[in-house]
PDB file of C-alpha atoms in Angstrom:
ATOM      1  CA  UNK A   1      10.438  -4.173  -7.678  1.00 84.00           C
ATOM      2  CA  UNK A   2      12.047  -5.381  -4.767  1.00 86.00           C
ATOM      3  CA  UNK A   3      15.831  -4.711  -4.029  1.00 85.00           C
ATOM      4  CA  UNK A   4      17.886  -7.731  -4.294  1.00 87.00           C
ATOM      5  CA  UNK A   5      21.298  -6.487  -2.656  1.00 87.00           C
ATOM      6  CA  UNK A   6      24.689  -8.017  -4.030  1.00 89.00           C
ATOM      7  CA  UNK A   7      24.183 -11.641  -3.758  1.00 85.00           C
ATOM      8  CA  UNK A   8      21.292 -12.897  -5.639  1.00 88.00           C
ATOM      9  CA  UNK A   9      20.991 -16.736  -6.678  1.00 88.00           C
ATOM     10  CA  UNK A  10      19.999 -17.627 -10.028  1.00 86.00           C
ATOM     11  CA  UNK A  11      18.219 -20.669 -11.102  1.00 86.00           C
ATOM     12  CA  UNK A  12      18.679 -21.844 -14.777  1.00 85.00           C
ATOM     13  CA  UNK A  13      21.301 -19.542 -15.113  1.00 85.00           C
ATOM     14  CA  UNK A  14      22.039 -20.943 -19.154  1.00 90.00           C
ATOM     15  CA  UNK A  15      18.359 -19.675 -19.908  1.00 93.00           C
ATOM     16  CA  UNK A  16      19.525 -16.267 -18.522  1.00 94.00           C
ATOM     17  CA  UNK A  17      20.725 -13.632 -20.833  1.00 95.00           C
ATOM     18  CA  UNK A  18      22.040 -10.400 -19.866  1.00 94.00           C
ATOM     19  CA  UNK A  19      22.227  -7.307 -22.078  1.00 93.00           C
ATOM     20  CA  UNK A  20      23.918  -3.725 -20.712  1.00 93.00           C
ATOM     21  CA  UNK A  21      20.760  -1.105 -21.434  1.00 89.00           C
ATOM     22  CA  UNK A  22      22.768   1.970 -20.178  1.00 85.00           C
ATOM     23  CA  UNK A  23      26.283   3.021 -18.917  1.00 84.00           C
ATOM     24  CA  UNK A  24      25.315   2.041 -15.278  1.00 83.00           C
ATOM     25  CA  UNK A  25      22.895  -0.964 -15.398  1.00 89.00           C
ATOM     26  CA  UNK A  26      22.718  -4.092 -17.133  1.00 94.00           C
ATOM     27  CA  UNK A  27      19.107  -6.065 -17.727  1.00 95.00           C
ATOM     28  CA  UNK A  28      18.692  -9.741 -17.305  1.00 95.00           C
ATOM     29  CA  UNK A  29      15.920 -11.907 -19.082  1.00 95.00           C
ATOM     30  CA  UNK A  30      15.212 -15.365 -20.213  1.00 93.00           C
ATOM     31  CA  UNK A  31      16.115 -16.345 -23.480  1.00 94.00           C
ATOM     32  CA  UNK A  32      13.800 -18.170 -23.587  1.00 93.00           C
ATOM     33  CA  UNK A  33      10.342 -15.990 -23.530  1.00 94.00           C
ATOM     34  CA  UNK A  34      12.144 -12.774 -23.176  1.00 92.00           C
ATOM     35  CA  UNK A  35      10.625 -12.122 -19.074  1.00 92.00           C
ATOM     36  CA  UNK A  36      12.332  -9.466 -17.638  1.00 93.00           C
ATOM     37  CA  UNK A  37      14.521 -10.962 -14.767  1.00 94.00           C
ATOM     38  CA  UNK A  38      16.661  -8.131 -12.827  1.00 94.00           C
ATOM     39  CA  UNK A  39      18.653  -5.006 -13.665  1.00 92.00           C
ATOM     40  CA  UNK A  40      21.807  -4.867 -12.096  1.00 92.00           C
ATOM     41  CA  UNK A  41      23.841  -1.993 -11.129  1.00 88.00           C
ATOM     42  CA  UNK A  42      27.111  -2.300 -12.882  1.00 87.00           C
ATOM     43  CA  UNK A  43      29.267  -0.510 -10.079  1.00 84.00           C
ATOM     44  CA  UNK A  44      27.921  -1.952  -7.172  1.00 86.00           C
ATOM     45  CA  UNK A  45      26.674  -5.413  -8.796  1.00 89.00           C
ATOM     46  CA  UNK A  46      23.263  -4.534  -6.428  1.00 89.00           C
ATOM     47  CA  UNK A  47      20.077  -6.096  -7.994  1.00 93.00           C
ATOM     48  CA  UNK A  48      16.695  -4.881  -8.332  1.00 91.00           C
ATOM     49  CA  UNK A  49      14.007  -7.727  -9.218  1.00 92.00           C
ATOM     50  CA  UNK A  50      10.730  -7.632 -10.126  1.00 91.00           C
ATOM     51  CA  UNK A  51       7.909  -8.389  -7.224  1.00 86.00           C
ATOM     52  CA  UNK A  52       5.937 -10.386  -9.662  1.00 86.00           C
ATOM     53  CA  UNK A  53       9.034 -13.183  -9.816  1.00 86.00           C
ATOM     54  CA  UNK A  54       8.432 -14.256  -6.150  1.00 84.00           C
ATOM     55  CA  UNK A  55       4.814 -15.615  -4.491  1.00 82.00           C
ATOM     56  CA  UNK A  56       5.357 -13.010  -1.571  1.00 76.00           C
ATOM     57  CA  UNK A  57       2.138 -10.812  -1.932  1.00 68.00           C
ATOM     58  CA  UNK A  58       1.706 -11.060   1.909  1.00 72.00           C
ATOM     59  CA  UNK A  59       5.259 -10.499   3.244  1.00 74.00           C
ATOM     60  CA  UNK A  60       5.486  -7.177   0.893  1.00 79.00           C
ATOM     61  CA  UNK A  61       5.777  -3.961   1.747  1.00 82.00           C
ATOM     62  CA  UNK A  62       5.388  -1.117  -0.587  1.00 85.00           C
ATOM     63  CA  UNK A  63       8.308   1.737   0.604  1.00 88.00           C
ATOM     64  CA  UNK A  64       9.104   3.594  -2.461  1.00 89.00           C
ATOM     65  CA  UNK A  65       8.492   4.934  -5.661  1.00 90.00           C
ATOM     66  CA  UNK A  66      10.785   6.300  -8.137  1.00 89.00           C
ATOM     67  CA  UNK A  67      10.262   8.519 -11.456  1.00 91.00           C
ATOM     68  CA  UNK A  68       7.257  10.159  -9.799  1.00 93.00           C
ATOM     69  CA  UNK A  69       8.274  13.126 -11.851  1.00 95.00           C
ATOM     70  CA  UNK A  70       7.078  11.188 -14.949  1.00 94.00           C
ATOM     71  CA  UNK A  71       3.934   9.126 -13.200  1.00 93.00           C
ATOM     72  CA  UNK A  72       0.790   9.813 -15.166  1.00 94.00           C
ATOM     73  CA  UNK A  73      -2.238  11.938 -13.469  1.00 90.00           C
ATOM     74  CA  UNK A  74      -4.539   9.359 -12.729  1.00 92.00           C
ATOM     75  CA  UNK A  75      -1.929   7.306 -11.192  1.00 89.00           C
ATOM     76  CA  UNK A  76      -1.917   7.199  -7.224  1.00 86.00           C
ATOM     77  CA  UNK A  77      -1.344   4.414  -5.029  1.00 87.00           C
ATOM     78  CA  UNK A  78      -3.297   4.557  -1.121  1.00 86.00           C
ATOM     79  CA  UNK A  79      -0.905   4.183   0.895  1.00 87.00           C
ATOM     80  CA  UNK A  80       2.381   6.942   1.653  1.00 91.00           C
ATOM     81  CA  UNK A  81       5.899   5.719   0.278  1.00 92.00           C
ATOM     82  CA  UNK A  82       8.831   7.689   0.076  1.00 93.00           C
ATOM     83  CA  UNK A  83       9.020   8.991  -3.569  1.00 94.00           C
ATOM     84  CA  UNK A  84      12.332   9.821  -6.208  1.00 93.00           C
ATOM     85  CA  UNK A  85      12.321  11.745  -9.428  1.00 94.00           C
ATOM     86  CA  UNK A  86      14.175  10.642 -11.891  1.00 88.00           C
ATOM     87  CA  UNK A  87      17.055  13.059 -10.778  1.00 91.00           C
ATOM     88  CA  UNK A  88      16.999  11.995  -7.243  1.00 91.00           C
ATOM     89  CA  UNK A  89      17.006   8.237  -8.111  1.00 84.00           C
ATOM     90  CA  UNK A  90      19.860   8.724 -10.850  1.00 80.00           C
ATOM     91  CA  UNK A  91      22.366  10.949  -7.750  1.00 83.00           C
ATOM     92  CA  UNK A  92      20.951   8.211  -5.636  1.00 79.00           C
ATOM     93  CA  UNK A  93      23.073   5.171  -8.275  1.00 70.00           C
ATOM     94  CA  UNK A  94      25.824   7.940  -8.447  1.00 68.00           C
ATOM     95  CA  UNK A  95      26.604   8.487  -4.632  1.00 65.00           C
ATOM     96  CA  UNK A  96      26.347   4.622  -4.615  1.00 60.00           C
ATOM     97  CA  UNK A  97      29.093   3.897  -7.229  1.00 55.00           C
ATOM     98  CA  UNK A  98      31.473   6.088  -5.638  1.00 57.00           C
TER      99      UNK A  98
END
């Protein structure tokens, strides 16, 4: 996912449906085919998009992970990122709402 910031622009907004999935966040789609578009941060109004929206592959680069506390086994990626639990990435929205 790539981190959006505040001000994100929105093309074919009336094919864009938004739909609050928890107390903090809210997740965009089309309503249309039902693609996942953003979540937004409801305090902050920050955006996090998925990579596979934009044709970017080469300007990319892969910092982070979060949830590693519930990332399966087998599942490693090659290079280093920083990494969250879930705990850390939840204190991590908190401290930014306040």
């Amino acid at each position: 996912a790539l981190d959006g910031g505040n001000v994100v622009q929105i093309s074919g907004e009336s094919s864009v449906a938004a739909y609050p999935t928890t107390a903090w966040a809210t997740r965009g789609f089309c309503s249309r085919c039902g693609t996942h578009l953003y979540i937004r941060v409801n305090q902050s109004g920050r955006y996090i998009l998925p990579a596979g929206l934009f044709a970017l592959d080469s300007e990319l680069e892969f910092d982070h992970q979060i949830f590693v506390d519930k990332r399966p086994g087998y599942y490693h990626f090659a290079n280093e990122t920083r990494e969250q639990t879930g705990a850390e990435v939840f204190a991590a929205f908190a401290a930014s709402q306040e």
